[in-house]
Structures are given as structure tokens and as C-alpha cells.
PDB file of C-alpha atoms in Angstrom:
ATOM      1  CA  MET N 610       0.000   0.000   0.000  1.00 47.00           C
ATOM      2  CA  ILE N 611       2.813   2.439   0.871  1.00 46.00           C
ATOM      3  CA  LEU N 612       4.662   1.485  -2.324  1.00 41.00           C
ATOM      4  CA  ARG N 613       1.526   2.126  -4.388  1.00 46.00           C
ATOM      5  CA  LYS N 614       1.062   5.579  -2.823  1.00 49.00           C
ATOM      6  CA  SER N 615       4.727   6.407  -3.409  1.00 44.00           C
ATOM      7  CA  LEU N 616       4.418   5.419  -7.070  1.00 45.00           C
ATOM      8  CA  LEU N 617       1.317   7.629  -7.397  1.00 46.00           C
ATOM      9  CA  LEU N 618       3.295  10.617  -6.124  1.00 47.00           C
ATOM     10  CA  LEU N 619       5.725   9.977  -8.989  1.00 44.00           C
ATOM     11  CA  GLY N 620       2.807   9.804 -11.437  1.00 49.00           C
ATOM     12  CA  ILE N 621       3.101   6.040 -11.933  1.00 52.00           C
ATOM     13  CA  GLY N 622      -0.319   4.392 -11.876  1.00 70.00           C
ATOM     14  CA  SER N 623      -2.176   7.709 -11.636  1.00 88.00           C
ATOM     15  CA  ALA N 624      -5.319   8.614 -13.571  1.00 94.00           C
ATOM     16  CA  GLN N 625      -4.892   9.497 -17.254  1.00 96.00           C
ATOM     17  CA  ILE N 626      -6.674  11.970 -19.514  1.00 96.00           C
ATOM     18  CA  ASP N 627      -7.297  11.966 -23.260  1.00 97.00           C
ATOM     19  CA  LEU N 628      -9.082  14.734 -25.170  1.00 98.00           C
ATOM     20  CA  ILE N 629     -11.343  13.136 -27.779  1.00 98.00           C
ATOM     21  CA  LEU N 630     -12.153  15.396 -30.734  1.00 98.00           C
ATOM     22  CA  PRO N 631     -14.548  14.575 -33.604  1.00 97.00           C
ATOM     23  CA  LYS N 632     -12.113  15.940 -36.208  1.00 97.00           C
ATOM     24  CA  ASN N 633      -8.715  17.629 -36.431  1.00 95.00           C
ATOM     25  CA  THR N 634      -9.438  20.568 -38.776  1.00 96.00           C
ATOM     26  CA  TYR N 635     -11.399  23.608 -37.587  1.00 96.00           C
ATOM     27  CA  LYS N 636     -12.182  27.104 -38.796  1.00 95.00           C
ATOM     28  CA  SER N 637     -10.988  30.199 -36.989  1.00 94.00           C
ATOM     29  CA  GLY N 638     -13.679  31.103 -34.417  1.00 95.00           C
ATOM     30  CA  GLU N 639     -15.349  27.663 -34.569  1.00 96.00           C
ATOM     31  CA  LEU N 640     -16.789  25.962 -31.478  1.00 97.00           C
ATOM     32  CA  ILE N 641     -15.085  22.641 -30.743  1.00 97.00           C
ATOM     33  CA  ASN N 642     -17.289  20.010 -29.069  1.00 97.00           C
ATOM     34  CA  GLY N 643     -15.588  16.902 -27.764  1.00 97.00           C
ATOM     35  CA  TYR N 644     -14.982  15.214 -24.438  1.00 98.00           C
ATOM     36  CA  PHE N 645     -12.264  14.368 -21.973  1.00 97.00           C
ATOM     37  CA  LEU N 646     -11.859  10.636 -21.351  1.00 97.00           C
ATOM     38  CA  ILE N 647     -10.479  10.103 -17.855  1.00 96.00           C
ATOM     39  CA  LYS N 648      -9.253   6.640 -16.880  1.00 96.00           C
ATOM     40  CA  GLY N 649      -8.668   5.784 -13.246  1.00 95.00           C
ATOM     41  CA  GLY N 650      -5.286   4.592 -12.101  1.00 92.00           C
ATOM     42  CA  THR N 651      -4.325   1.989  -9.542  1.00 89.00           C
ATOM     43  CA  GLN N 652      -6.084   3.804  -6.672  1.00 89.00           C
ATOM     44  CA  GLU N 653      -9.008   6.155  -6.141  1.00 91.00           C
ATOM     45  CA  GLN N 654      -7.928   9.761  -6.732  1.00 94.00           C
ATOM     46  CA  ARG N 655      -9.545  13.172  -6.347  1.00 94.00           C
ATOM     47  CA  ILE N 656      -9.716  15.360  -9.460  1.00 95.00           C
ATOM     48  CA  ARG N 657      -9.014  19.044  -8.706  1.00 95.00           C
ATOM     49  CA  ARG N 658      -9.255  20.559 -12.183  1.00 95.00           C
ATOM     50  CA  ILE N 659      -8.785  20.074 -15.904  1.00 96.00           C
ATOM     51  CA  GLU N 660      -6.887  22.739 -17.846  1.00 97.00           C
ATOM     52  CA  CYS N 661      -6.804  22.971 -21.627  1.00 97.00           C
ATOM     53  CA  ASP N 662      -4.703  25.539 -23.495  1.00 98.00           C
ATOM     54  CA  LEU N 663      -4.682  26.397 -27.183  1.00 98.00           C
ATOM     55  CA  ILE N 664      -0.973  26.639 -27.995  1.00 97.00           C
ATOM     56  CA  MET N 665       0.552  28.147 -31.134  1.00 95.00           C
ATOM     57  CA  ASP N 666       3.968  26.633 -31.886  1.00 95.00           C
ATOM     58  CA  THR N 667       6.307  28.646 -34.119  1.00 93.00           C
ATOM     59  CA  HIS N 668       8.846  26.190 -35.473  1.00 87.00           C
ATOM     60  CA  SER N 669      11.441  28.679 -36.706  1.00 87.00           C
ATOM     61  CA  THR N 670      11.918  30.201 -33.235  1.00 90.00           C
ATOM     62  CA  GLY N 671      10.824  27.284 -31.062  1.00 88.00           C
ATOM     63  CA  MET N 672       8.392  29.660 -29.307  1.00 93.00           C
ATOM     64  CA  GLU N 673       5.107  28.554 -27.743  1.00 94.00           C
ATOM     65  CA  ASN N 674       2.308  31.073 -27.264  1.00 95.00           C
ATOM     66  CA  THR N 675      -0.798  30.307 -25.235  1.00 96.00           C
ATOM     67  CA  LEU N 676      -3.700  31.817 -27.186  1.00 96.00           C
ATOM     68  CA  LYS N 677      -6.601  30.764 -24.952  1.00 97.00           C
ATOM     69  CA  THR N 678      -7.190  28.717 -21.797  1.00 97.00           C
ATOM     70  CA  SER N 679     -10.172  26.775 -20.486  1.00 96.00           C
ATOM     71  CA  THR N 680     -10.369  25.431 -16.919  1.00 96.00           C
ATOM     72  CA  ILE N 681     -12.880  23.031 -15.389  1.00 95.00           C
ATOM     73  CA  LEU N 682     -12.841  22.971 -11.587  1.00 93.00           C
ATOM     74  CA  SER N 683     -13.810  19.719  -9.907  1.00 90.00           C
ATOM     75  CA  SER N 684     -14.012  17.963  -6.576  1.00 87.00           C
ATOM     76  CA  SER N 685     -14.985  14.574  -7.980  1.00 91.00           C
ATOM     77  CA  GLU N 686     -13.198  11.286  -7.465  1.00 93.00           C
ATOM     78  CA  ILE N 687     -12.271   8.607  -9.948  1.00 93.00           C
ATOM     79  CA  GLU N 688     -12.093   5.006  -8.793  1.00 94.00           C
ATOM     80  CA  SER N 689      -9.371   2.564  -9.740  1.00 93.00           C
ATOM     81  CA  GLY N 690     -10.019   1.269 -13.262  1.00 90.00           C
ATOM     82  CA  GLU N 691     -13.060   3.541 -13.780  1.00 94.00           C
ATOM     83  CA  SER N 692     -13.588   5.589 -16.978  1.00 96.00           C
ATOM     84  CA  ASN N 693     -15.447   8.908 -17.092  1.00 95.00           C
ATOM     85  CA  GLU N 694     -16.342  11.249 -19.932  1.00 96.00           C
ATOM     86  CA  ILE N 695     -16.531  14.993 -19.297  1.00 95.00           C
ATOM     87  CA  PRO N 696     -17.917  17.243 -22.067  1.00 96.00           C
ATOM     88  CA  PHE N 697     -15.485  19.699 -23.664  1.00 96.00           C
ATOM     89  CA  ASN N 698     -16.586  22.908 -25.403  1.00 97.00           C
ATOM     90  CA  PHE N 699     -13.983  25.369 -26.617  1.00 97.00           C
ATOM     91  CA  ARG N 700     -14.477  28.373 -28.895  1.00 97.00           C
ATOM     92  CA  LEU N 701     -11.395  28.979 -31.021  1.00 96.00           C
ATOM     93  CA  PRO N 702     -10.311  32.608 -31.179  1.00 95.00           C
ATOM     94  CA  ILE N 703     -10.652  34.448 -34.485  1.00 92.00           C
ATOM     95  CA  LEU N 704      -7.173  34.467 -35.973  1.00 90.00           C
ATOM     96  CA  LYS N 705      -6.162  36.897 -38.743  1.00 84.00           C
ATOM     97  CA  GLU N 706      -3.831  34.411 -40.420  1.00 81.00           C
ATOM     98  CA  PRO N 707      -4.473  30.987 -38.862  1.00 77.00           C
ATOM     99  CA  TYR N 708      -2.619  29.025 -41.523  1.00 76.00           C
ATOM    100  CA  LYS N 709       0.999  30.131 -41.762  1.00 81.00           C
ATOM    101  CA  ARG N 710       3.989  28.139 -42.836  1.00 84.00           C
ATOM    102  CA  GLY N 711       6.008  26.984 -39.826  1.00 89.00           C
ATOM    103  CA  VAL N 712       3.151  27.461 -37.346  1.00 93.00           C
ATOM    104  CA  SER N 713       1.081  24.682 -35.786  1.00 95.00           C
ATOM    105  CA  TYR N 714      -1.606  24.531 -33.120  1.00 96.00           C
ATOM    106  CA  ARG N 715      -2.342  22.084 -30.358  1.00 97.00           C
ATOM    107  CA  LEU N 716      -4.668  21.668 -27.426  1.00 98.00           C
ATOM    108  CA  LYS N 717      -2.536  20.958 -24.371  1.00 97.00           C
ATOM    109  CA  THR N 718      -4.563  19.246 -21.635  1.00 97.00           C
ATOM    110  CA  ARG N 719      -3.576  18.783 -18.002  1.00 97.00           C
ATOM    111  CA  LEU N 720      -5.421  16.726 -15.391  1.00 96.00           C
ATOM    112  CA  ILE N 721      -4.601  18.076 -11.922  1.00 95.00           C
ATOM    113  CA  LEU N 722      -5.175  15.497  -9.210  1.00 94.00           C
ATOM    114  CA  ASP N 723      -4.935  15.574  -5.447  1.00 87.00           C
ATOM    115  CA  LYS N 724      -1.382  16.095  -4.202  1.00 78.00           C
ATOM    116  CA  GLY N 725      -0.365  17.804  -7.453  1.00 79.00           C
ATOM    117  CA  ILE N 726      -0.209  14.706  -9.629  1.00 79.00           C
ATOM    118  CA  ILE N 727      -0.611  15.701 -13.277  1.00 89.00           C
ATOM    119  CA  GLY N 728      -1.776  13.760 -16.326  1.00 92.00           C
ATOM    120  CA  LYS N 729      -1.025  15.329 -19.729  1.00 95.00           C
ATOM    121  CA  ASP N 730      -2.267  15.075 -23.304  1.00 96.00           C
ATOM    122  CA  ASP N 731      -1.475  16.998 -26.521  1.00 96.00           C
ATOM    123  CA  ASP N 732      -3.804  17.055 -29.530  1.00 97.00           C
ATOM    124  CA  TRP N 733      -2.587  18.729 -32.721  1.00 97.00           C
ATOM    125  CA  ILE N 734      -5.241  20.534 -34.780  1.00 96.00           C
ATOM    126  CA  LEU N 735      -5.344  22.496 -38.038  1.00 94.00           C
ATOM    127  CA  ILE N 736      -7.039  25.895 -38.088  1.00 93.00           C
ATOM    128  CA  ASP N 737      -8.273  27.256 -41.436  1.00 87.00           C
ATOM    129  CA  SER N 738      -9.542  30.736 -42.282  1.00 76.00           C
ATOM    130  CA  GLU N 739     -13.183  31.534 -41.534  1.00 64.00           C
TER     131      GLU N 739
END
């Protein structure tokens, strides 16, 4: 039991998150509807919040810019081996030039659990003009 708790503090056996999207190409300003799939780890854990950032990666400079953030606060628990779906709605910002050479976009998701344990997921998307 102590070993299992120690492994959880290292993130081993903790709950996992996956953002499920219906497609990977969106228009600037479009509303994205999907869901977060959360899978329980080896022990029951308390979910504190889910954060999802729209990140613009500029390959030539290696820079990351956070364009928009969405946070879902929670005090729910996920049991060992359990799976939950939480709806995800995210309005993309209106971008003047969404499609540029050397620029890509991703939704960076973080699952914040009790005691600061974090699950992560990255989903790359394409954003076209309106």
C-alpha cells in the first residue's frame, strides 16, 4: 500500500486523460465540441481541475504562445479502473492568419489530481480561415 502511494506521487499508476475530438481541422472562431476521457489509475484519486490551453507553436523560433485557456474545476473522485467522460466545449479565437507556414496549433490538456499529480495530453489541430 505504501509502495503504491509512493508510485502515485511519482505519477506512476495515476489517472490518465485523453481529449477526444470529432475531427482535427477547424475554422478560426469555430466551437469545438468533444470530451475528456479520464481513466482511473491503480487507486481512487480526487480530481481538482482540468486545464486545456490552445498553444501556437512557431517552429522557426521554437516559441510557444498560449492563445486561450479553459479550466474546469472539480471535486470529484475517480475510482481505480473507472472511466469517465466529461464534455469539452472550446471556442477557437478568431485568428487573422491561422494558416501560416512553420506554425502549428495544439490543445494541451492537463489533469490536476490531489497532491499535485498531473496527467497530460497533446492534440494537434489544423485551423483554417473563416
